[in-house]
CSV table of C-alpha atoms in Angstrom, one decimal:
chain,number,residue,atom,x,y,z
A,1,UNK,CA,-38.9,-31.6,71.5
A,2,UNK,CA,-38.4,-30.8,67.8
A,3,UNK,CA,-40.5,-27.0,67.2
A,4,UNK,CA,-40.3,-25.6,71.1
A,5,UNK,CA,-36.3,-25.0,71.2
A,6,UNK,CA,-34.9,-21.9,68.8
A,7,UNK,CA,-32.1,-24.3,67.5
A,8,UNK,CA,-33.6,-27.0,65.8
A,9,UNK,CA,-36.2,-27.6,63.4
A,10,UNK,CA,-36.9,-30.0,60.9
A,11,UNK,CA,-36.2,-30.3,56.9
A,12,UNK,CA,-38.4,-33.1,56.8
A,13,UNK,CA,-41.5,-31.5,57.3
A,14,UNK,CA,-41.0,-28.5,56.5
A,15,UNK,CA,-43.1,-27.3,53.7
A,16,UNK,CA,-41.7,-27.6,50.4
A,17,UNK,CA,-40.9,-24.4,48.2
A,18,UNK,CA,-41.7,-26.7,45.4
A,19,UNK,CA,-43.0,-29.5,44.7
A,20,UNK,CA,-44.8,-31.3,41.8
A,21,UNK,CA,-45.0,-35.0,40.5
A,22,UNK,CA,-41.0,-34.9,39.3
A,23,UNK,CA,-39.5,-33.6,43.1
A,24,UNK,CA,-39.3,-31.1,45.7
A,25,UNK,CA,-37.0,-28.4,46.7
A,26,UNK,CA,-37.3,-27.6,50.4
A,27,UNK,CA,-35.4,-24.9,52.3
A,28,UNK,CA,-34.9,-23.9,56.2
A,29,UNK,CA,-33.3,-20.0,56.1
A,30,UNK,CA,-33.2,-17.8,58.5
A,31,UNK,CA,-36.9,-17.2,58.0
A,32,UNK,CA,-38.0,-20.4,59.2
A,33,UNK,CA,-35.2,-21.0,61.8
A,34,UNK,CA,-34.3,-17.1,62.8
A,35,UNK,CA,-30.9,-18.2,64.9
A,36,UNK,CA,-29.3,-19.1,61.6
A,37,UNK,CA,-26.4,-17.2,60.9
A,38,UNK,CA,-24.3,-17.7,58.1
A,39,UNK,CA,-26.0,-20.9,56.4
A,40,UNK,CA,-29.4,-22.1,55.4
A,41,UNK,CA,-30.0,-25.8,54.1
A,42,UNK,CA,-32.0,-27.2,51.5
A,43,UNK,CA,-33.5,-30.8,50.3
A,44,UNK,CA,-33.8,-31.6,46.7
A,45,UNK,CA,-35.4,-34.5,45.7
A,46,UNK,CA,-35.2,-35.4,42.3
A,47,UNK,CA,-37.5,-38.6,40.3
A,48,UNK,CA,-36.2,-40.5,37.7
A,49,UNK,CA,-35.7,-38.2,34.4
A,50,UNK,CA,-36.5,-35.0,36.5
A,51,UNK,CA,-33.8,-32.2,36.1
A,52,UNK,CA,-33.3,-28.9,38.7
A,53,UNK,CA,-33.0,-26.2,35.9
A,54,UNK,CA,-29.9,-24.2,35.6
A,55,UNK,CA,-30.1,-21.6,38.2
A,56,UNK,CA,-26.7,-19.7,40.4
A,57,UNK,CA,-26.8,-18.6,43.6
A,58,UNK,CA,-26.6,-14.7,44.3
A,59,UNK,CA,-25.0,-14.4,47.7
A,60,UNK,CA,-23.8,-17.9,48.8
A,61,UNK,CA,-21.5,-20.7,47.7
A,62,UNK,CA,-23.1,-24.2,47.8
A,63,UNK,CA,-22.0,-27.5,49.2
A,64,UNK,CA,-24.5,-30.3,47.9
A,65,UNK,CA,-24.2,-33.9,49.7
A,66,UNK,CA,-26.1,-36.5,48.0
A,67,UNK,CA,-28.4,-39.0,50.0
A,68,UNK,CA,-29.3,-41.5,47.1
A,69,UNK,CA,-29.3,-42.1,43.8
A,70,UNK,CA,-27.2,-41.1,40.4
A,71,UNK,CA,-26.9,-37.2,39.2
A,72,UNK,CA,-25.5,-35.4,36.7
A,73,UNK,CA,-24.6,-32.2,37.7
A,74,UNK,CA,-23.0,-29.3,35.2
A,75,UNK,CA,-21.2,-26.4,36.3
A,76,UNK,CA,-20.5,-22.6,34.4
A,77,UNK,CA,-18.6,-21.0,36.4
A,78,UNK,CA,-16.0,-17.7,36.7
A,79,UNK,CA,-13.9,-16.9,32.9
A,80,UNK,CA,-16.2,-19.7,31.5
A,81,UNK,CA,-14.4,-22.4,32.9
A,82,UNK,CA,-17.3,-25.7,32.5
A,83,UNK,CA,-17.5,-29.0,34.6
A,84,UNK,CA,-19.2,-31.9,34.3
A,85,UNK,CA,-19.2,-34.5,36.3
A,86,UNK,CA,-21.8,-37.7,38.0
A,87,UNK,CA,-22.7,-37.3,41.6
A,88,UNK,CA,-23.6,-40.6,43.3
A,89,UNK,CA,-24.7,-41.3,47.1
A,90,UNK,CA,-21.9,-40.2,49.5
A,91,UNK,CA,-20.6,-38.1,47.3
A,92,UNK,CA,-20.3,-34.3,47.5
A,93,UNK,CA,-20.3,-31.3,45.4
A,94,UNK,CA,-19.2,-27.8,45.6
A,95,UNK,CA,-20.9,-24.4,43.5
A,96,UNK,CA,-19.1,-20.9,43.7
A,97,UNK,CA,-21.7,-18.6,44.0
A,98,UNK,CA,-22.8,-16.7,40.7
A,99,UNK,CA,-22.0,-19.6,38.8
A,100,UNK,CA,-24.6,-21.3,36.8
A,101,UNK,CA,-25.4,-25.0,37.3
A,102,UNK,CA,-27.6,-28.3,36.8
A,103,UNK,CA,-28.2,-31.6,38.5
A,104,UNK,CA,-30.2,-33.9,36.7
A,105,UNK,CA,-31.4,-37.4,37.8
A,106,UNK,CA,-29.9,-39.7,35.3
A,107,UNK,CA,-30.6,-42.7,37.1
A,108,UNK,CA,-33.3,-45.3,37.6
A,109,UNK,CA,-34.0,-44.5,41.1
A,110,UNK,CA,-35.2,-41.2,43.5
A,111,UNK,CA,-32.0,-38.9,43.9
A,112,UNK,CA,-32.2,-36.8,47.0
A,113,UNK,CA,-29.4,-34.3,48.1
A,114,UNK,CA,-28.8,-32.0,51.5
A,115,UNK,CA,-27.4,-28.9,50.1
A,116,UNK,CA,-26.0,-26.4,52.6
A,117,UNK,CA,-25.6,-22.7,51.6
A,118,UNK,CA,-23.2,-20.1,52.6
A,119,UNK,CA,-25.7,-17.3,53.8
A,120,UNK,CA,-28.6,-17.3,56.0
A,121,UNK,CA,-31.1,-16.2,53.4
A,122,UNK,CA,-30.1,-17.7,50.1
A,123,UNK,CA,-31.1,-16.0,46.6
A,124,UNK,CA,-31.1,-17.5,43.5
A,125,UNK,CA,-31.6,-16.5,39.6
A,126,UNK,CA,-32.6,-19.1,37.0
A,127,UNK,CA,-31.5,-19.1,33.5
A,128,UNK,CA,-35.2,-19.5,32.6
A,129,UNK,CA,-36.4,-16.6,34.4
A,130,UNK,CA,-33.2,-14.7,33.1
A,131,UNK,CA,-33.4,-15.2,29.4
A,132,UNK,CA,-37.1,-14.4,29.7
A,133,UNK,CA,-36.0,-10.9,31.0
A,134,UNK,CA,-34.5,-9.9,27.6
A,135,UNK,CA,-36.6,-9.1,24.5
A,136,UNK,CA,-36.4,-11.2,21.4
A,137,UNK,CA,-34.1,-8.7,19.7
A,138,UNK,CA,-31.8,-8.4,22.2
A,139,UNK,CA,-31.9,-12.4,22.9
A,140,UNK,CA,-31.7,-12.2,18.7
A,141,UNK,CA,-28.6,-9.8,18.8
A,142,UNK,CA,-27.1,-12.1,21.2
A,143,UNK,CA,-27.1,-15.4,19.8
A,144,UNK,CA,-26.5,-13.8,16.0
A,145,UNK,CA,-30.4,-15.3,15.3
A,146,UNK,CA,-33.5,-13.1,14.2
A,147,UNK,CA,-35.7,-12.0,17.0
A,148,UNK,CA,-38.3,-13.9,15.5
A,149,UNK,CA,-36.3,-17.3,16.3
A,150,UNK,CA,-37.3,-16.4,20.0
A,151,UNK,CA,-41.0,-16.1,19.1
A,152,UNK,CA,-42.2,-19.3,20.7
A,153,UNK,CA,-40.3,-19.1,23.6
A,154,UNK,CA,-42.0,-19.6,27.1
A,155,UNK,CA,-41.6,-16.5,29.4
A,156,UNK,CA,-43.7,-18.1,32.0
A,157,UNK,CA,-42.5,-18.5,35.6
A,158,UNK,CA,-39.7,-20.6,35.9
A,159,UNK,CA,-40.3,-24.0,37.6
A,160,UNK,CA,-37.4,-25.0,39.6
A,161,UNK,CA,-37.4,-28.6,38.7
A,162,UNK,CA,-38.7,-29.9,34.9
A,163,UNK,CA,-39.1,-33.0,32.9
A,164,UNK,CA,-36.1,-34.1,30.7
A,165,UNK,CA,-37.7,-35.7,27.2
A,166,UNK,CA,-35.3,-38.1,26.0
A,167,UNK,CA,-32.3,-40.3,27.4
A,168,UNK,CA,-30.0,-38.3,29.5
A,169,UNK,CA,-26.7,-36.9,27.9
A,170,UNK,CA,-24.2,-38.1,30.0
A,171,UNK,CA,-20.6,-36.6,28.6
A,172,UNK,CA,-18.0,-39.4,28.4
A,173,UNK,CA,-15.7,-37.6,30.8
A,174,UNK,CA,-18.4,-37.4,33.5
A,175,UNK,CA,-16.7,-40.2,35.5
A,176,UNK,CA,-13.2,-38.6,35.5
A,177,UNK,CA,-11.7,-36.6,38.9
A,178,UNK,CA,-13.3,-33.4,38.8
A,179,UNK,CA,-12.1,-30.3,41.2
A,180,UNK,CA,-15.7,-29.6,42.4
A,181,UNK,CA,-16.6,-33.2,43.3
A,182,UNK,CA,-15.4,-35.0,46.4
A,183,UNK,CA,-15.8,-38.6,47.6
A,184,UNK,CA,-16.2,-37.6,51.2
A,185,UNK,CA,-17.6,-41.4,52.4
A,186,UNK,CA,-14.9,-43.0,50.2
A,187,UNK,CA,-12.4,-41.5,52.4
A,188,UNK,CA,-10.5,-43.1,55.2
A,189,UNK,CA,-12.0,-41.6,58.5
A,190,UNK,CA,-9.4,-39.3,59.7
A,191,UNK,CA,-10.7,-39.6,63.2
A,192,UNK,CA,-11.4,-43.0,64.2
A,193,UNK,CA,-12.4,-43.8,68.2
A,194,UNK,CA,-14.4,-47.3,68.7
A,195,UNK,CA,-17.5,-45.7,69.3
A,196,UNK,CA,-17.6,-43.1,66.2
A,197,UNK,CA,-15.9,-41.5,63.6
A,198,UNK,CA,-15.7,-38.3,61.4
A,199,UNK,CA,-15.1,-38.0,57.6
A,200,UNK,CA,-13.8,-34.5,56.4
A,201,UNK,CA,-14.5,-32.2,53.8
A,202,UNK,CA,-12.6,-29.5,54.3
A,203,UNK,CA,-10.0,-27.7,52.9
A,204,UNK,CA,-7.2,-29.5,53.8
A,205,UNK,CA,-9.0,-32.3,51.7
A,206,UNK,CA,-10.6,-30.5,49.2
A,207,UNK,CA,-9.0,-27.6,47.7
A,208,UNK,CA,-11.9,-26.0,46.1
A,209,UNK,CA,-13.3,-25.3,49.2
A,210,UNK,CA,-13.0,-21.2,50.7
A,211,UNK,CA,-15.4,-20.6,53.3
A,212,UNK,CA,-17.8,-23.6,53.9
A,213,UNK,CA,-17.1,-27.5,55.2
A,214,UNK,CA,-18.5,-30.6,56.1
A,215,UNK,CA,-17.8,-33.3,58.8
A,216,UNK,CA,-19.5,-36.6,58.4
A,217,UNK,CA,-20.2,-37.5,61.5
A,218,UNK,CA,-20.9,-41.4,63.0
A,219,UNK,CA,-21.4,-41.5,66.7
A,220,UNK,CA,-21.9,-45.2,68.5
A,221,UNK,CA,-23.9,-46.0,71.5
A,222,UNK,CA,-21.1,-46.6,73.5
A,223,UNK,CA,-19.8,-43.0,72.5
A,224,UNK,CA,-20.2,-39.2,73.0
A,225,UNK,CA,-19.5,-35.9,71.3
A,226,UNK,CA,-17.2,-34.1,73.7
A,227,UNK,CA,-19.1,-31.0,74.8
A,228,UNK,CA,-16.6,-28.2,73.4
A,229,UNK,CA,-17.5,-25.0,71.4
A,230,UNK,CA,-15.9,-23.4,67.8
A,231,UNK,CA,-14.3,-19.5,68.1
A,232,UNK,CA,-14.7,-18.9,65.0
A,233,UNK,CA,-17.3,-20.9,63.3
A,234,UNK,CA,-20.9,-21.6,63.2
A,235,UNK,CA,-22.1,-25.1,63.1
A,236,UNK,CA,-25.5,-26.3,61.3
A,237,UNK,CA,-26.2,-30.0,61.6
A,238,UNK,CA,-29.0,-32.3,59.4
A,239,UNK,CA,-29.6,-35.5,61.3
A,240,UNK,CA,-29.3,-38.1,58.2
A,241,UNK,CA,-29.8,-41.3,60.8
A,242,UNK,CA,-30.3,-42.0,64.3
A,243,UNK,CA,-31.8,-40.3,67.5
A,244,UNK,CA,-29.8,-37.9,69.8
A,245,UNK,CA,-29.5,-35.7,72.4
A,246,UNK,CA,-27.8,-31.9,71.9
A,247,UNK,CA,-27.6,-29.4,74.6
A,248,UNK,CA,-26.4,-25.7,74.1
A,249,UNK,CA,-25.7,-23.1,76.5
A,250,UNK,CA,-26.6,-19.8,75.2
A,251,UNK,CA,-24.6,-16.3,76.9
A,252,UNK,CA,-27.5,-15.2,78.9
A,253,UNK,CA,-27.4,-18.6,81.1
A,254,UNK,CA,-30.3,-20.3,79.0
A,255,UNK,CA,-29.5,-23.7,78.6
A,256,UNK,CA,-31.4,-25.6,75.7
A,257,UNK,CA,-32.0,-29.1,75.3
A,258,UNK,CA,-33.8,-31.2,72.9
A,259,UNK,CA,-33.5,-34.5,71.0
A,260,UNK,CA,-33.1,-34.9,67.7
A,261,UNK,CA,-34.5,-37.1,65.2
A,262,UNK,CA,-33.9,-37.9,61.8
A,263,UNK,CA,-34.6,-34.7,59.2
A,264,UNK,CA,-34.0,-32.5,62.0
A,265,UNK,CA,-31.8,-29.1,61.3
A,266,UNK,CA,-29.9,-27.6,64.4
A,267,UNK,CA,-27.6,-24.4,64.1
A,268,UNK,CA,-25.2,-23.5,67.0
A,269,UNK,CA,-23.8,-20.0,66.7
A,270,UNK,CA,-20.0,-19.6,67.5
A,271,UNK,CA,-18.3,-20.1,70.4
A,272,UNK,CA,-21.9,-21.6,72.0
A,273,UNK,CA,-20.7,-24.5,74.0
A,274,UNK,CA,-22.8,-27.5,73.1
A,275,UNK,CA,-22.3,-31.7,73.0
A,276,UNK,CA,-24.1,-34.7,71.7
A,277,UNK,CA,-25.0,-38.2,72.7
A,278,UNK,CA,-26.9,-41.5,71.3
A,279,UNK,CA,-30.1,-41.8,72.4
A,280,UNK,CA,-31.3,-45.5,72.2
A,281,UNK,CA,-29.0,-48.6,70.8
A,282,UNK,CA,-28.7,-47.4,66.9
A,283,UNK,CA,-26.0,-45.3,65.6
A,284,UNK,CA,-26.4,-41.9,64.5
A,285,UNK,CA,-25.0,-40.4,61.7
A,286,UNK,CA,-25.2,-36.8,61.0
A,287,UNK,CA,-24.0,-34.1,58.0
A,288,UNK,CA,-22.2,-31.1,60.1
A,289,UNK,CA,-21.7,-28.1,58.0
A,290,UNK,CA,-19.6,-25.1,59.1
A,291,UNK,CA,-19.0,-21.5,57.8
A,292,UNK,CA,-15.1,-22.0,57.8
A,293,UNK,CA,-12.9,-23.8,55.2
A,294,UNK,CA,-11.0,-25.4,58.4
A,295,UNK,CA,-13.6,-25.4,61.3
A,296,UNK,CA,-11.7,-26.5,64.8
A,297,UNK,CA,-13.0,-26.0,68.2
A,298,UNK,CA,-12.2,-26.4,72.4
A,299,UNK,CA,-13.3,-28.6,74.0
A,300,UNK,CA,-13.9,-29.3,77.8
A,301,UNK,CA,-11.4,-32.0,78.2
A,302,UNK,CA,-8.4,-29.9,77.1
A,303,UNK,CA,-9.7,-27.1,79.3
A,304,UNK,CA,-9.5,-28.5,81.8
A,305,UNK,CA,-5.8,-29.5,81.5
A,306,UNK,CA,-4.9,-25.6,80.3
A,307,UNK,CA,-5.5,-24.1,84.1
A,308,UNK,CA,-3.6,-25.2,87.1
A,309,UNK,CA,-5.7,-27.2,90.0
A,310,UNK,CA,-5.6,-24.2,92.6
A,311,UNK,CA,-7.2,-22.1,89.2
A,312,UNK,CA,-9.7,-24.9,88.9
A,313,UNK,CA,-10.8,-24.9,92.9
A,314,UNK,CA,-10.8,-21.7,93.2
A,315,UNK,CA,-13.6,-20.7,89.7
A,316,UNK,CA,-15.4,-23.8,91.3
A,317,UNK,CA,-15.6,-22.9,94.8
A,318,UNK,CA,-14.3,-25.4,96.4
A,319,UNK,CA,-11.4,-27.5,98.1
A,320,UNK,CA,-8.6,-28.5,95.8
A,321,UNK,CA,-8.7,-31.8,97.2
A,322,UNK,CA,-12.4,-32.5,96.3
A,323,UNK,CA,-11.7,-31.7,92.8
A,324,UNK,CA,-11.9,-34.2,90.4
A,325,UNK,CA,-8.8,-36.0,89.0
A,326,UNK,CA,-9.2,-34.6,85.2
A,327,UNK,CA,-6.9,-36.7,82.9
A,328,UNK,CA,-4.2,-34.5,81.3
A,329,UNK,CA,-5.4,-34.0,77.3
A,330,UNK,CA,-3.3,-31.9,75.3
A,331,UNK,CA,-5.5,-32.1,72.3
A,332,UNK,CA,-8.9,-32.6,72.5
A,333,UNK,CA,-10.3,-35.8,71.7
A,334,UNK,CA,-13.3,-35.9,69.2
A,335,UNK,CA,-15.2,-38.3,70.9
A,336,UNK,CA,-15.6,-39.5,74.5
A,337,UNK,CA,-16.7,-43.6,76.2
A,338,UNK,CA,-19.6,-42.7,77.5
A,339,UNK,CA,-19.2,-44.9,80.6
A,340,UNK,CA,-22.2,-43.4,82.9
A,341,UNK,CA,-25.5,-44.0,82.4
A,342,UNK,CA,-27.4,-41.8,80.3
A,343,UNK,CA,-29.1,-38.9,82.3
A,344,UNK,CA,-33.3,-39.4,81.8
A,345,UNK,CA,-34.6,-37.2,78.9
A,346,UNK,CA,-36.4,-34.4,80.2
């Protein structure tokens, strides 16, 4: 159902907005899915030696989650305050926006990353493009050198990933704690059930972060994302593993579903209800980002238990004795058994 439903599409195919024999940077904005609102995603994929050049990002801080492999990534950021640290798979990053970074594949193998960015149409500057912008006297003036020690330089087009010539320079204090990097799979799941659980990057794990967060999310056959919705925060999810079903309930009465597969990008504005469930026997694991340091949400169970019964009967229309016996939740649940049968795909 992926391409006829306007809150999913897919990273995987999309095409790239580069792409040459050391990667690929590909992007979905709000230009390719229009109901984004807030965030846009992006894969980088990165071959052995290749190195994204150091760019910042205009209008949007950065979360980067890395898929595979080993990367170096070095960070400029506000009052020249540098970090430098090694990114490996299941580990995550964070970029202010404005400040000017790297990631370079240091490793033997492919490094691919999911970066999600705080603004629904991202812009970027590269230092390339940006020193090229300058004259060789003023470059001269600024680096105390003759403009004639900027003679050779290349003021082509920036490529947004290049060839590193030589071993990699990997500081010594690459492997130590760094404020921008966080272990997010490394943590103990903070919410555990028997059929999924949810690892969390968000503030009240990771400091750095101000107005952007990640869930890692594991859902089991034998489980269910509650259906529930978030007041105050947006929700864009990449599908790393696994097949499922999502269906959303717009204002106007439209209800959307479709199944998702892996590669696939879904957005859900805020406050949209909306839930998810396994399709087939594998797990599925996705990367949930929101546009909230602390996302939280309602869902259906603890609604139900907020009303009275006669309330209930009566917005439903019917007898208080038909209604259903809802369990009393005071806090929602993340997950749910799914103990019916699943309902046929449409």
């Amino acid at each position: 159902m992926t391409g006829t439903s306007p809150h999913v599409t897919s990273l995987a195919t999309a095409p790239p907005a580069f792409e040459s024999e050391l990667g690929s940077v590909t992007l979905v904005d709000a230009g390719a899915l229009p109901i984004l609102s807030g965030l846009s995603i992006k894969r980088v994929v990165l071959e052995p030696g290749a190195i994204r050049e150091p760019q910042w990002n205009v209008n949007a801080n950065q979360l980067g989650y890395c898929l595979s492999g080993t990367a170096l990534v070095s960070i400029l950021g506000n009052l020249d305050v540098f970090s430098s640290f090694v990114v490996t798979a299941g580990q995550m990053y964070h970029v202010e926006s404005g400040a000017v970074y790297h990631i370079e594949n240091v490793g033997d193998d492919r490094a691919e990353f999911v970066l999600a960015l705080r603004d629904e149409r991202p812009r970027h500057f590269s230092l390339h493009d940006s020193l090229s912008a300058m004259t060789d006297a003023v470059l001269g003036n600024t680096y105390d050198l003759p403009a004639s020690a900027f003679a050779a330089f290349d003021r082509s087009p920036a490529q947004q990933i290049v060839r590193r010539t030589g071993a990699a320079d990997v500081p010594s204090t690459a492997g130590l704690p760094n404020a921008h990097l966080f272990d997010v799979e490394g943590q103990h799941p903070p919410l555990s059930y028997a059929y999924g659980d949810a690892r969390l990057a968000r503030k009240q794990y990771w400091a750095a972060l101000e107005d952007i967060s990640m869930y890692s999310l594991r859902i089991r056959e034998s489980g269910m994302r509650e259906p529930h919705w978030h007041p105050v925060t947006g929700e864009m999810g990449y599908v790393e593993r696994g097949h499922a079903r999502m269906r959303v309930l717009d204002p106007d009465g439209a209800l959307d579903e479709y199944v998702l597969n892996p590669g696939d990008v879904y957005f859900v504005p805020r406050a949209f209800p909306h839930h998810i469930e396994v399709l087939g026997e594998d797990d599925i694991h996705f990367l949930i980002f929101f546009d909230q340091a602390m996302p939280a949400d309602i869902g259906y169970r603890a609604s139900a238990s907020a009303f009275s019964r006669e309330v209930l009967a009566a917005s439903f229309g019917m007898p208080e004795r038909d209604l259903p016996r809802f369990p009393f939740t005071p806090v929602d649940p993340l997950f749910v058994a799914r103990v019916n049968p699943s309902d046929p795909i449409r």
